[in-house]
Amino acid sequence: MGLGSAGCRGGVALKAAAIRIYLLAVGRLRRGPLHEIQTDYAKRIVPSATILELEEKRPLPPAQLKAREAELILAALPAGARLVALDRGGTAWSSRELAGHLADWRDHGTGAVAFAIGGAEGLAAAVLERADAVLSLGAMTWPHLLVRTMLLEQLYRAQQILAGHPYHRD
């Protein structure tokens, strides 16, 4: 069972369409152990999470680079998708709270959720202002390439929570 839901109407079982997960990630992850773990978790999510790697190759000053990365993120945002920006100034959710947000969005007709992961300079105000939610993975600073794997594991965990699977333990 993926990030879909089952319901019942008139004795007939209904299944809501599964929510699609996108990672809009600044930077390119090279092949290696971290890439393998990321790919594994992306495939565990049903339907598989889509990772869109976004990169500005021109050497720009930090403020201009951050603004350009924001343009790339917002341009890659799928139509109709909820946007969750990852930023240390956001709200920290527990694994169950993440599952609850995904279930709520899914149950209210959201077909896709995109998670924006900025580069070394973080996310520009344009992305944070556009976001439907701003999520913090805690007060510590994490490498943006490692954040992908951490987030994918939590999305898989949320899927397992919603499925009633014992993967998650409180």
PDB file of C-alpha atoms in Angstrom:
ATOM      1  CA  MET A   1       0.000   0.000   0.000  1.00  0.00           C
ATOM      2  CA  GLY A   2       1.408   3.359  -0.995  1.00  0.00           C
ATOM      3  CA  LEU A   3       0.364   6.852  -0.102  1.00  0.00           C
ATOM      4  CA  GLY A   4      -3.213   6.097  -1.193  1.00  0.00           C
ATOM      5  CA  SER A   5      -6.156   5.536   1.113  1.00  0.00           C
ATOM      6  CA  ALA A   6      -8.996   3.099   1.277  1.00  0.00           C
ATOM      7  CA  GLY A   7     -12.539   4.057   2.131  1.00  0.00           C
ATOM      8  CA  CYS A   8     -15.994   2.556   1.876  1.00  0.00           C
ATOM      9  CA  ARG A   9     -19.128   3.915   0.226  1.00  0.00           C
ATOM     10  CA  GLY A  10     -22.317   1.909   0.066  1.00  0.00           C
ATOM     11  CA  GLY A  11     -20.483  -1.304   0.922  1.00  0.00           C
ATOM     12  CA  VAL A  12     -18.066  -0.814  -1.995  1.00  0.00           C
ATOM     13  CA  ALA A  13     -14.405  -0.363  -1.135  1.00  0.00           C
ATOM     14  CA  LEU A  14     -12.863   2.771  -2.586  1.00  0.00           C
ATOM     15  CA  LYS A  15      -9.197   3.598  -2.948  1.00  0.00           C
ATOM     16  CA  ALA A  16      -8.051   7.185  -3.313  1.00  0.00           C
ATOM     17  CA  ALA A  17      -5.371   7.850  -5.875  1.00  0.00           C
ATOM     18  CA  ALA A  18      -1.915   7.706  -4.361  1.00  0.00           C
ATOM     19  CA  ILE A  19      -0.151  10.995  -3.914  1.00  0.00           C
ATOM     20  CA  ARG A  20       2.938  11.543  -6.092  1.00  0.00           C
ATOM     21  CA  ILE A  21       6.109  12.663  -4.342  1.00  0.00           C
ATOM     22  CA  TYR A  22       8.695  14.919  -5.984  1.00  0.00           C
ATOM     23  CA  LEU A  23      12.034  16.093  -4.674  1.00  0.00           C
ATOM     24  CA  LEU A  24      13.110  19.349  -6.305  1.00  0.00           C
ATOM     25  CA  ALA A  25      16.750  19.201  -5.334  1.00  0.00           C
ATOM     26  CA  VAL A  26      19.506  21.664  -6.105  1.00  0.00           C
ATOM     27  CA  GLY A  27      22.714  19.922  -7.114  1.00  0.00           C
ATOM     28  CA  ARG A  28      23.759  16.649  -8.681  1.00  0.00           C
ATOM     29  CA  LEU A  29      24.424  13.524  -6.675  1.00  0.00           C
ATOM     30  CA  ARG A  30      27.207  11.391  -8.127  1.00  0.00           C
ATOM     31  CA  ARG A  31      27.043   7.610  -8.239  1.00  0.00           C
ATOM     32  CA  GLY A  32      28.117   5.934  -5.041  1.00  0.00           C
ATOM     33  CA  PRO A  33      26.746   4.674  -1.720  1.00  0.00           C
ATOM     34  CA  LEU A  34      24.633   7.779  -0.993  1.00  0.00           C
ATOM     35  CA  HIS A  35      23.108   7.634  -4.473  1.00  0.00           C
ATOM     36  CA  GLU A  36      22.286   3.929  -3.986  1.00  0.00           C
ATOM     37  CA  ILE A  37      20.535   4.569  -0.665  1.00  0.00           C
ATOM     38  CA  GLN A  38      18.604   7.504  -2.157  1.00  0.00           C
ATOM     39  CA  THR A  39      17.506   5.381  -5.116  1.00  0.00           C
ATOM     40  CA  ASP A  40      16.480   2.520  -2.835  1.00  0.00           C
ATOM     41  CA  TYR A  41      14.224   4.712  -0.685  1.00  0.00           C
ATOM     42  CA  ALA A  42      12.781   6.503  -3.721  1.00  0.00           C
ATOM     43  CA  LYS A  43      11.751   3.115  -5.154  1.00  0.00           C
ATOM     44  CA  ARG A  44      10.222   1.936  -1.864  1.00  0.00           C
ATOM     45  CA  ILE A  45       7.713   4.773  -1.992  1.00  0.00           C
ATOM     46  CA  VAL A  46       4.582   3.866  -3.961  1.00  0.00           C
ATOM     47  CA  PRO A  47       4.399   5.311  -6.532  1.00  0.00           C
ATOM     48  CA  SER A  48       8.162   5.833  -6.732  1.00  0.00           C
ATOM     49  CA  ALA A  49       9.353   9.275  -5.726  1.00  0.00           C
ATOM     50  CA  THR A  50      10.650  11.431  -8.552  1.00  0.00           C
ATOM     51  CA  ILE A  51      13.897  13.288  -7.952  1.00  0.00           C
ATOM     52  CA  LEU A  52      14.454  16.316 -10.140  1.00  0.00           C
ATOM     53  CA  GLU A  53      18.027  17.556  -9.879  1.00  0.00           C
ATOM     54  CA  LEU A  54      18.313  21.257 -10.619  1.00  0.00           C
ATOM     55  CA  GLU A  55      21.577  22.995 -11.243  1.00  0.00           C
ATOM     56  CA  GLU A  56      22.847  26.417 -12.223  1.00  0.00           C
ATOM     57  CA  LYS A  57      26.299  25.909 -13.726  1.00  0.00           C
ATOM     58  CA  ARG A  58      27.297  29.552 -14.044  1.00  0.00           C
ATOM     59  CA  PRO A  59      29.490  30.875 -11.227  1.00  0.00           C
ATOM     60  CA  LEU A  60      27.213  33.511  -9.681  1.00  0.00           C
ATOM     61  CA  PRO A  61      27.527  35.546  -6.483  1.00  0.00           C
ATOM     62  CA  PRO A  62      25.648  33.841  -3.590  1.00  0.00           C
ATOM     63  CA  ALA A  63      22.562  36.083  -3.690  1.00  0.00           C
ATOM     64  CA  GLN A  64      22.184  35.713  -7.461  1.00  0.00           C
ATOM     65  CA  LEU A  65      22.772  31.960  -7.254  1.00  0.00           C
ATOM     66  CA  LYS A  66      20.099  31.600  -4.590  1.00  0.00           C
ATOM     67  CA  ALA A  67      17.646  33.614  -6.718  1.00  0.00           C
ATOM     68  CA  ARG A  68      18.443  31.544  -9.820  1.00  0.00           C
ATOM     69  CA  GLU A  69      17.997  28.288  -7.913  1.00  0.00           C
ATOM     70  CA  ALA A  70      14.602  29.575  -6.729  1.00  0.00           C
ATOM     71  CA  GLU A  71      13.616  30.159 -10.371  1.00  0.00           C
ATOM     72  CA  LEU A  72      14.659  26.598 -11.247  1.00  0.00           C
ATOM     73  CA  ILE A  73      12.724  25.126  -8.307  1.00  0.00           C
ATOM     74  CA  LEU A  74       9.539  27.072  -9.023  1.00  0.00           C
ATOM     75  CA  ALA A  75       9.743  26.258 -12.746  1.00  0.00           C
ATOM     76  CA  ALA A  76      10.077  22.531 -11.944  1.00  0.00           C
ATOM     77  CA  LEU A  77       7.109  22.508  -9.544  1.00  0.00           C
ATOM     78  CA  PRO A  78       4.443  20.223 -11.031  1.00  0.00           C
ATOM     79  CA  ALA A  79       1.120  21.943 -11.724  1.00  0.00           C
ATOM     80  CA  GLY A  80      -1.266  21.604  -8.801  1.00  0.00           C
ATOM     81  CA  ALA A  81       1.374  20.192  -6.446  1.00  0.00           C
ATOM     82  CA  ARG A  82       1.693  21.279  -2.846  1.00  0.00           C
ATOM     83  CA  LEU A  83       5.127  22.721  -2.136  1.00  0.00           C
ATOM     84  CA  VAL A  84       7.006  21.926   1.059  1.00  0.00           C
ATOM     85  CA  ALA A  85      10.215  23.905   1.458  1.00  0.00           C
ATOM     86  CA  LEU A  86      12.954  22.481   3.654  1.00  0.00           C
ATOM     87  CA  ASP A  87      14.487  25.207   5.804  1.00  0.00           C
ATOM     88  CA  ARG A  88      15.927  25.215   9.304  1.00  0.00           C
ATOM     89  CA  GLY A  89      13.563  28.075  10.167  1.00  0.00           C
ATOM     90  CA  GLY A  90      10.542  25.888   9.419  1.00  0.00           C
ATOM     91  CA  THR A  91       8.439  23.705  11.663  1.00  0.00           C
ATOM     92  CA  ALA A  92       9.815  20.363  12.808  1.00  0.00           C
ATOM     93  CA  TRP A  93       7.311  17.543  12.302  1.00  0.00           C
ATOM     94  CA  SER A  94       7.437  14.123  13.859  1.00  0.00           C
ATOM     95  CA  SER A  95       7.241  11.149  11.518  1.00  0.00           C
ATOM     96  CA  ARG A  96       3.578  10.724  12.438  1.00  0.00           C
ATOM     97  CA  GLU A  97       2.897  14.412  11.779  1.00  0.00           C
ATOM     98  CA  LEU A  98       4.483  14.094   8.330  1.00  0.00           C
ATOM     99  CA  ALA A  99       2.265  11.069   7.657  1.00  0.00           C
ATOM    100  CA  GLY A 100      -0.741  13.047   8.867  1.00  0.00           C
ATOM    101  CA  HIS A 101      -0.023  15.993   6.565  1.00  0.00           C
ATOM    102  CA  LEU A 102       0.417  13.674   3.578  1.00  0.00           C
ATOM    103  CA  ALA A 103      -2.806  11.827   4.390  1.00  0.00           C
ATOM    104  CA  ASP A 104      -4.716  15.075   4.842  1.00  0.00           C
ATOM    105  CA  TRP A 105      -3.467  16.481   1.541  1.00  0.00           C
ATOM    106  CA  ARG A 106      -4.195  13.205  -0.242  1.00  0.00           C
ATOM    107  CA  ASP A 107      -7.684  12.964   1.249  1.00  0.00           C
ATOM    108  CA  HIS A 108      -8.448  16.522   0.136  1.00  0.00           C
ATOM    109  CA  GLY A 109      -7.555  15.822  -3.481  1.00  0.00           C
ATOM    110  CA  THR A 110      -3.901  16.803  -3.683  1.00  0.00           C
ATOM    111  CA  GLY A 111      -2.331  14.642  -6.359  1.00  0.00           C
ATOM    112  CA  ALA A 112       1.301  15.626  -5.778  1.00  0.00           C
ATOM    113  CA  VAL A 113       3.588  17.055  -3.132  1.00  0.00           C
ATOM    114  CA  ALA A 114       6.966  18.516  -4.030  1.00  0.00           C
ATOM    115  CA  PHE A 115       9.719  18.981  -1.462  1.00  0.00           C
ATOM    116  CA  ALA A 116      12.203  21.764  -2.264  1.00  0.00           C
ATOM    117  CA  ILE A 117      15.784  21.189  -1.117  1.00  0.00           C
ATOM    118  CA  GLY A 118      18.042  24.168  -1.646  1.00  0.00           C
ATOM    119  CA  GLY A 119      21.738  24.286  -2.345  1.00  0.00           C
ATOM    120  CA  ALA A 120      24.572  25.375  -0.091  1.00  0.00           C
ATOM    121  CA  GLU A 121      23.079  28.884   0.228  1.00  0.00           C
ATOM    122  CA  GLY A 122      19.637  27.581   1.215  1.00  0.00           C
ATOM    123  CA  LEU A 123      16.309  28.548  -0.311  1.00  0.00           C
ATOM    124  CA  ALA A 124      15.445  32.026  -1.511  1.00  0.00           C
ATOM    125  CA  ALA A 125      12.524  33.950  -0.050  1.00  0.00           C
ATOM    126  CA  ALA A 126      10.531  33.371  -3.269  1.00  0.00           C
ATOM    127  CA  VAL A 127      10.404  29.614  -2.578  1.00  0.00           C
ATOM    128  CA  LEU A 128       9.648  30.038   1.128  1.00  0.00           C
ATOM    129  CA  GLU A 129       6.831  32.482   0.348  1.00  0.00           C
ATOM    130  CA  ARG A 130       5.321  30.171  -2.289  1.00  0.00           C
ATOM    131  CA  ALA A 131       5.530  27.103  -0.043  1.00  0.00           C
ATOM    132  CA  ASP A 132       2.399  25.575   1.437  1.00  0.00           C
ATOM    133  CA  ALA A 133       4.541  24.459   4.384  1.00  0.00           C
ATOM    134  CA  VAL A 134       8.104  25.036   5.556  1.00  0.00           C
ATOM    135  CA  LEU A 135       9.641  21.960   7.154  1.00  0.00           C
ATOM    136  CA  SER A 136      12.719  21.828   9.351  1.00  0.00           C
ATOM    137  CA  LEU A 137      14.747  18.663   9.858  1.00  0.00           C
ATOM    138  CA  GLY A 138      16.074  20.190  13.062  1.00  0.00           C
ATOM    139  CA  ALA A 139      18.403  22.914  14.255  1.00  0.00           C
ATOM    140  CA  MET A 140      21.532  21.213  12.921  1.00  0.00           C
ATOM    141  CA  THR A 141      22.889  22.060   9.487  1.00  0.00           C
ATOM    142  CA  TRP A 142      22.792  19.102   7.079  1.00  0.00           C
ATOM    143  CA  PRO A 143      24.537  18.731   3.720  1.00  0.00           C
ATOM    144  CA  HIS A 144      21.874  19.266   1.053  1.00  0.00           C
ATOM    145  CA  LEU A 145      22.846  16.007  -0.689  1.00  0.00           C
ATOM    146  CA  LEU A 146      22.380  14.021   2.537  1.00  0.00           C
ATOM    147  CA  VAL A 147      19.027  15.700   3.215  1.00  0.00           C
ATOM    148  CA  ARG A 148      17.571  13.917   0.178  1.00  0.00           C
ATOM    149  CA  THR A 149      18.160  10.487   1.686  1.00  0.00           C
ATOM    150  CA  MET A 150      16.954  11.560   5.123  1.00  0.00           C
ATOM    151  CA  LEU A 151      13.756  12.992   3.648  1.00  0.00           C
ATOM    152  CA  LEU A 152      13.121   9.960   1.429  1.00  0.00           C
ATOM    153  CA  GLU A 153      13.468   7.655   4.431  1.00  0.00           C
ATOM    154  CA  GLN A 154      10.929   9.758   6.326  1.00  0.00           C
ATOM    155  CA  LEU A 155       8.535   9.702   3.368  1.00  0.00           C
ATOM    156  CA  TYR A 156       8.857   5.918   3.204  1.00  0.00           C
ATOM    157  CA  ARG A 157       8.283   5.794   6.977  1.00  0.00           C
ATOM    158  CA  ALA A 158       5.160   7.968   6.566  1.00  0.00           C
ATOM    159  CA  GLN A 159       3.881   5.550   3.923  1.00  0.00           C
ATOM    160  CA  GLN A 160       4.433   2.646   6.301  1.00  0.00           C
ATOM    161  CA  ILE A 161       2.685   4.498   9.145  1.00  0.00           C
ATOM    162  CA  LEU A 162      -0.340   5.130   6.917  1.00  0.00           C
ATOM    163  CA  ALA A 163      -0.365   1.458   5.882  1.00  0.00           C
ATOM    164  CA  GLY A 164      -0.337   0.341   9.523  1.00  0.00           C
ATOM    165  CA  HIS A 165       2.985  -1.446   8.988  1.00  0.00           C
ATOM    166  CA  PRO A 166       5.209  -1.980  12.059  1.00  0.00           C
ATOM    167  CA  TYR A 167       8.279  -0.351  10.377  1.00  0.00           C
ATOM    168  CA  HIS A 168       7.795   2.739  12.568  1.00  0.00           C
ATOM    169  CA  ARG A 169       8.088   2.481  16.321  1.00  0.00           C
ATOM    170  CA  ASP A 170       7.177   5.314  18.660  1.00  0.00           C
TER     171      ASP A 170
END
